[in-house]
Amino acid sequence: APGVAESVRIARRSPRRMMRAVEQLAVALVVVFVAWGVVVYLLPDPVGEALLKRSWQPTHEVIPAYTAVVAAQGMLTAATVGLRAMAAAKRSLRSRLVTGVLAVAGGTVGATTSGAVGAATGLALGLWIGGIQWWHQLGLAVTEEEERRAAGEAPVAPAPDPATAGP
């Protein structure tokens, strides 16, 4: 599964190939996180109570919704990797803002109407809907780069990553 550096390398050769790689990353992360949630949810009550004491029962109720939150974060992580690889900072910011508003609104409405389970459900819903924005923006960035290359223009070079750039 590609990280940002590997995605940049792949995108330099083929933006479409990079898109496929981050799609595979998204699927892998979602599958792993859902599997984790299922395993935790299926823990026998004595094991859950041994680990979390009195918190097990209320926690157990939230696990399915929280699993959807974590799975959405995996999907969003992959889209973020793709947008960073395409050096699409404006598209990433736009997506982050839209998703942030949706997540806060969903979590707030859910908490108000249904407590902890509602908060997690609303947050998950906001993140998954926001994911549409992320993947749409990534698709547009890939298409623009392919069109730029087809027109004979130089590829857009990704900006250096501040986390790995020297002083």
PDB file of N, CA, C and O in Angstrom, residues 117-155:
ATOM      1  N   VAL A 117     -24.091   6.878  20.929  1.00  0.00           N
ATOM      2  CA  VAL A 117     -24.269   6.116  19.695  1.00  0.00           C
ATOM      3  C   VAL A 117     -24.661   7.054  18.558  1.00  0.00           C
ATOM      4  O   VAL A 117     -24.154   6.945  17.434  1.00  0.00           O
ATOM      5  N   GLY A 118     -25.521   8.010  18.839  1.00  0.00           N
ATOM      6  CA  GLY A 118     -25.920   8.989  17.819  1.00  0.00           C
ATOM      7  C   GLY A 118     -24.765   9.864  17.392  1.00  0.00           C
ATOM      8  O   GLY A 118     -24.632  10.182  16.202  1.00  0.00           O
ATOM      9  N   ALA A 119     -23.923  10.268  18.354  1.00  0.00           N
ATOM     10  CA  ALA A 119     -22.763  11.090  18.016  1.00  0.00           C
ATOM     11  C   ALA A 119     -21.833  10.351  17.067  1.00  0.00           C
ATOM     12  O   ALA A 119     -21.388  10.900  16.055  1.00  0.00           O
ATOM     13  N   ALA A 120     -21.558   9.086  17.384  1.00  0.00           N
ATOM     14  CA  ALA A 120     -20.673   8.301  16.524  1.00  0.00           C
ATOM     15  C   ALA A 120     -21.319   8.050  15.165  1.00  0.00           C
ATOM     16  O   ALA A 120     -20.650   8.123  14.125  1.00  0.00           O
ATOM     17  N   THR A 121     -22.615   7.788  15.148  1.00  0.00           N
ATOM     18  CA  THR A 121     -23.318   7.558  13.889  1.00  0.00           C
ATOM     19  C   THR A 121     -23.311   8.823  13.035  1.00  0.00           C
ATOM     20  O   THR A 121     -23.035   8.775  11.829  1.00  0.00           O
ATOM     21  N   GLY A 122     -23.611   9.971  13.655  1.00  0.00           N
ATOM     22  CA  GLY A 122     -23.609  11.240  12.918  1.00  0.00           C
ATOM     23  C   GLY A 122     -22.224  11.589  12.408  1.00  0.00           C
ATOM     24  O   GLY A 122     -22.070  12.080  11.277  1.00  0.00           O
ATOM     25  N   LEU A 123     -21.213  11.357  13.230  1.00  0.00           N
ATOM     26  CA  LEU A 123     -19.835  11.612  12.809  1.00  0.00           C
ATOM     27  C   LEU A 123     -19.479  10.723  11.623  1.00  0.00           C
ATOM     28  O   LEU A 123     -18.913  11.191  10.628  1.00  0.00           O
ATOM     29  N   ALA A 124     -19.815   9.444  11.712  1.00  0.00           N
ATOM     30  CA  ALA A 124     -19.531   8.519  10.604  1.00  0.00           C
ATOM     31  C   ALA A 124     -20.229   8.971   9.336  1.00  0.00           C
ATOM     32  O   ALA A 124     -19.622   8.988   8.254  1.00  0.00           O
ATOM     33  N   LEU A 125     -21.480   9.353   9.466  1.00  0.00           N
ATOM     34  CA  LEU A 125     -22.235   9.806   8.297  1.00  0.00           C
ATOM     35  C   LEU A 125     -21.574  11.036   7.671  1.00  0.00           C
ATOM     36  O   LEU A 125     -21.398  11.119   6.462  1.00  0.00           O
ATOM     37  N   GLY A 126     -21.190  11.995   8.510  1.00  0.00           N
ATOM     38  CA  GLY A 126     -20.512  13.188   8.000  1.00  0.00           C
ATOM     39  C   GLY A 126     -19.205  12.866   7.308  1.00  0.00           C
ATOM     40  O   GLY A 126     -18.893  13.425   6.249  1.00  0.00           O
ATOM     41  N   LEU A 127     -18.437  11.936   7.865  1.00  0.00           N
ATOM     42  CA  LEU A 127     -17.155  11.569   7.255  1.00  0.00           C
ATOM     43  C   LEU A 127     -17.357  10.832   5.936  1.00  0.00           C
ATOM     44  O   LEU A 127     -16.648  11.096   4.956  1.00  0.00           O
ATOM     45  N   TRP A 128     -18.302   9.908   5.896  1.00  0.00           N
ATOM     46  CA  TRP A 128     -18.538   9.170   4.652  1.00  0.00           C
ATOM     47  C   TRP A 128     -19.071  10.096   3.558  1.00  0.00           C
ATOM     48  O   TRP A 128     -18.652   9.993   2.403  1.00  0.00           O
ATOM     49  N   ILE A 129     -19.971  11.001   3.907  1.00  0.00           N
ATOM     50  CA  ILE A 129     -20.470  11.949   2.901  1.00  0.00           C
ATOM     51  C   ILE A 129     -19.340  12.881   2.466  1.00  0.00           C
ATOM     52  O   ILE A 129     -19.175  13.170   1.284  1.00  0.00           O
ATOM     53  N   GLY A 130     -18.531  13.328   3.415  1.00  0.00           N
ATOM     54  CA  GLY A 130     -17.374  14.153   3.081  1.00  0.00           C
ATOM     55  C   GLY A 130     -16.395  13.424   2.180  1.00  0.00           C
ATOM     56  O   GLY A 130     -15.710  14.031   1.352  1.00  0.00           O
ATOM     57  N   GLY A 131     -16.331  12.106   2.320  1.00  0.00           N
ATOM     58  CA  GLY A 131     -15.458  11.310   1.469  1.00  0.00           C
ATOM     59  C   GLY A 131     -15.798  11.451  -0.003  1.00  0.00           C
ATOM     60  O   GLY A 131     -14.914  11.383  -0.864  1.00  0.00           O
ATOM     61  N   ILE A 132     -17.072  11.681  -0.292  1.00  0.00           N
ATOM     62  CA  ILE A 132     -17.471  11.908  -1.686  1.00  0.00           C
ATOM     63  C   ILE A 132     -16.720  13.116  -2.232  1.00  0.00           C
ATOM     64  O   ILE A 132     -16.203  13.092  -3.354  1.00  0.00           O
ATOM     65  N   GLN A 133     -16.635  14.178  -1.434  1.00  0.00           N
ATOM     66  CA  GLN A 133     -15.916  15.394  -1.832  1.00  0.00           C
ATOM     67  C   GLN A 133     -14.435  15.096  -2.061  1.00  0.00           C
ATOM     68  O   GLN A 133     -13.852  15.510  -3.051  1.00  0.00           O
ATOM     69  N   TRP A 134     -13.829  14.362  -1.125  1.00  0.00           N
ATOM     70  CA  TRP A 134     -12.411  14.038  -1.248  1.00  0.00           C
ATOM     71  C   TRP A 134     -12.123  13.270  -2.530  1.00  0.00           C
ATOM     72  O   TRP A 134     -11.202  13.616  -3.270  1.00  0.00           O
ATOM     73  N   TRP A 135     -12.885  12.226  -2.795  1.00  0.00           N
ATOM     74  CA  TRP A 135     -12.620  11.400  -3.970  1.00  0.00           C
ATOM     75  C   TRP A 135     -12.964  12.135  -5.262  1.00  0.00           C
ATOM     76  O   TRP A 135     -12.291  11.944  -6.275  1.00  0.00           O
ATOM     77  N   HIS A 136     -13.977  12.977  -5.209  1.00  0.00           N
ATOM     78  CA  HIS A 136     -14.306  13.791  -6.387  1.00  0.00           C
ATOM     79  C   HIS A 136     -13.145  14.740  -6.698  1.00  0.00           C
ATOM     80  O   HIS A 136     -12.722  14.863  -7.860  1.00  0.00           O
ATOM     81  N   GLN A 137     -12.620  15.406  -5.687  1.00  0.00           N
ATOM     82  CA  GLN A 137     -11.499  16.325  -5.881  1.00  0.00           C
ATOM     83  C   GLN A 137     -10.257  15.586  -6.371  1.00  0.00           C
ATOM     84  O   GLN A 137      -9.533  16.087  -7.231  1.00  0.00           O
ATOM     85  N   LEU A 138     -10.019  14.401  -5.851  1.00  0.00           N
ATOM     86  CA  LEU A 138      -8.873  13.622  -6.321  1.00  0.00           C
ATOM     87  C   LEU A 138      -9.055  13.241  -7.784  1.00  0.00           C
ATOM     88  O   LEU A 138      -8.123  13.362  -8.588  1.00  0.00           O
ATOM     89  N   GLY A 139     -10.244  12.820  -8.150  1.00  0.00           N
ATOM     90  CA  GLY A 139     -10.520  12.481  -9.549  1.00  0.00           C
ATOM     91  C   GLY A 139     -10.302  13.675 -10.471  1.00  0.00           C
ATOM     92  O   GLY A 139      -9.732  13.538 -11.561  1.00  0.00           O
ATOM     93  N   LEU A 140     -10.739  14.860 -10.031  1.00  0.00           N
ATOM     94  CA  LEU A 140     -10.527  16.068 -10.838  1.00  0.00           C
ATOM     95  C   LEU A 140      -9.039  16.392 -10.978  1.00  0.00           C
ATOM     96  O   LEU A 140      -8.577  16.767 -12.059  1.00  0.00           O
ATOM     97  N   ALA A 141      -8.290  16.243  -9.883  1.00  0.00           N
ATOM     98  CA  ALA A 141      -6.848  16.522  -9.931  1.00  0.00           C
ATOM     99  C   ALA A 141      -6.143  15.569 -10.893  1.00  0.00           C
ATOM    100  O   ALA A 141      -5.276  15.989 -11.670  1.00  0.00           O
ATOM    101  N   VAL A 142      -6.516  14.298 -10.859  1.00  0.00           N
ATOM    102  CA  VAL A 142      -5.913  13.307 -11.759  1.00  0.00           C
ATOM    103  C   VAL A 142      -6.263  13.639 -13.212  1.00  0.00           C
ATOM    104  O   VAL A 142      -5.397  13.627 -14.094  1.00  0.00           O
ATOM    105  N   THR A 143      -7.528  13.949 -13.468  1.00  0.00           N
ATOM    106  CA  THR A 143      -7.961  14.287 -14.829  1.00  0.00           C
ATOM    107  C   THR A 143      -7.239  15.526 -15.339  1.00  0.00           C
ATOM    108  O   THR A 143      -6.762  15.552 -16.486  1.00  0.00           O
ATOM    109  N   GLU A 144      -7.131  16.561 -14.516  1.00  0.00           N
ATOM    110  CA  GLU A 144      -6.424  17.786 -14.926  1.00  0.00           C
ATOM    111  C   GLU A 144      -4.969  17.492 -15.268  1.00  0.00           C
ATOM    112  O   GLU A 144      -4.448  18.006 -16.255  1.00  0.00           O
ATOM    113  N   GLU A 145      -4.335  16.681 -14.456  1.00  0.00           N
ATOM    114  CA  GLU A 145      -2.922  16.357 -14.706  1.00  0.00           C
ATOM    115  C   GLU A 145      -2.773  15.560 -15.995  1.00  0.00           C
ATOM    116  O   GLU A 145      -1.858  15.810 -16.787  1.00  0.00           O
ATOM    117  N   GLU A 146      -3.671  14.619 -16.232  1.00  0.00           N
ATOM    118  CA  GLU A 146      -3.612  13.852 -17.478  1.00  0.00           C
ATOM    119  C   GLU A 146      -3.840  14.752 -18.687  1.00  0.00           C
ATOM    120  O   GLU A 146      -3.170  14.611 -19.708  1.00  0.00           O
ATOM    121  N   GLU A 147      -4.776  15.680 -18.584  1.00  0.00           N
ATOM    122  CA  GLU A 147      -5.028  16.617 -19.683  1.00  0.00           C
ATOM    123  C   GLU A 147      -3.822  17.531 -19.910  1.00  0.00           C
ATOM    124  O   GLU A 147      -3.462  17.821 -21.051  1.00  0.00           O
ATOM    125  N   ARG A 148      -3.192  17.955 -18.825  1.00  0.00           N
ATOM    126  CA  ARG A 148      -2.005  18.802 -18.931  1.00  0.00           C
ATOM    127  C   ARG A 148      -0.899  18.054 -19.674  1.00  0.00           C
ATOM    128  O   ARG A 148      -0.256  18.592 -20.565  1.00  0.00           O
ATOM    129  N   ARG A 149      -0.714  16.809 -19.317  1.00  0.00           N
ATOM    130  CA  ARG A 149       0.323  16.001 -19.970  1.00  0.00           C
ATOM    131  C   ARG A 149      -0.024  15.726 -21.427  1.00  0.00           C
ATOM    132  O   ARG A 149       0.860  15.732 -22.282  1.00  0.00           O
ATOM    133  N   ALA A 150      -1.298  15.461 -21.711  1.00  0.00           N
ATOM    134  CA  ALA A 150      -1.723  15.201 -23.091  1.00  0.00           C
ATOM    135  C   ALA A 150      -1.514  16.431 -23.970  1.00  0.00           C
ATOM    136  O   ALA A 150      -1.255  16.307 -25.161  1.00  0.00           O
ATOM    137  N   ALA A 151      -1.606  17.622 -23.374  1.00  0.00           N
ATOM    138  CA  ALA A 151      -1.405  18.863 -24.115  1.00  0.00           C
ATOM    139  C   ALA A 151       0.080  19.190 -24.262  1.00  0.00           C
ATOM    140  O   ALA A 151       0.438  20.211 -24.854  1.00  0.00           O
ATOM    141  N   GLY A 152       0.935  18.336 -23.717  1.00  0.00           N
ATOM    142  CA  GLY A 152       2.375  18.548 -23.856  1.00  0.00           C
ATOM    143  C   GLY A 152       2.982  19.438 -22.795  1.00  0.00           C
ATOM    144  O   GLY A 152       4.148  19.794 -22.873  1.00  0.00           O
ATOM    145  N   GLU A 153       2.200  19.790 -21.775  1.00  0.00           N
ATOM    146  CA  GLU A 153       2.731  20.621 -20.697  1.00  0.00           C
ATOM    147  C   GLU A 153       3.483  19.741 -19.706  1.00  0.00           C
ATOM    148  O   GLU A 153       3.237  18.546 -19.602  1.00  0.00           O
ATOM    149  N   ALA A 154       4.372  20.369 -18.976  1.00  0.00           N
ATOM    150  CA  ALA A 154       5.136  19.636 -17.970  1.00  0.00           C
ATOM    151  C   ALA A 154       4.223  19.244 -16.818  1.00  0.00           C
ATOM    152  O   ALA A 154       3.315  19.991 -16.465  1.00  0.00           O
ATOM    153  N   PRO A 155       4.464  18.071 -16.229  1.00  0.00           N
ATOM    154  CA  PRO A 155       3.676  17.668 -15.066  1.00  0.00           C
ATOM    155  C   PRO A 155       3.864  18.654 -13.918  1.00  0.00           C
ATOM    156  O   PRO A 155       4.908  19.295 -13.789  1.00  0.00           O
TER     157      PRO A 155
END
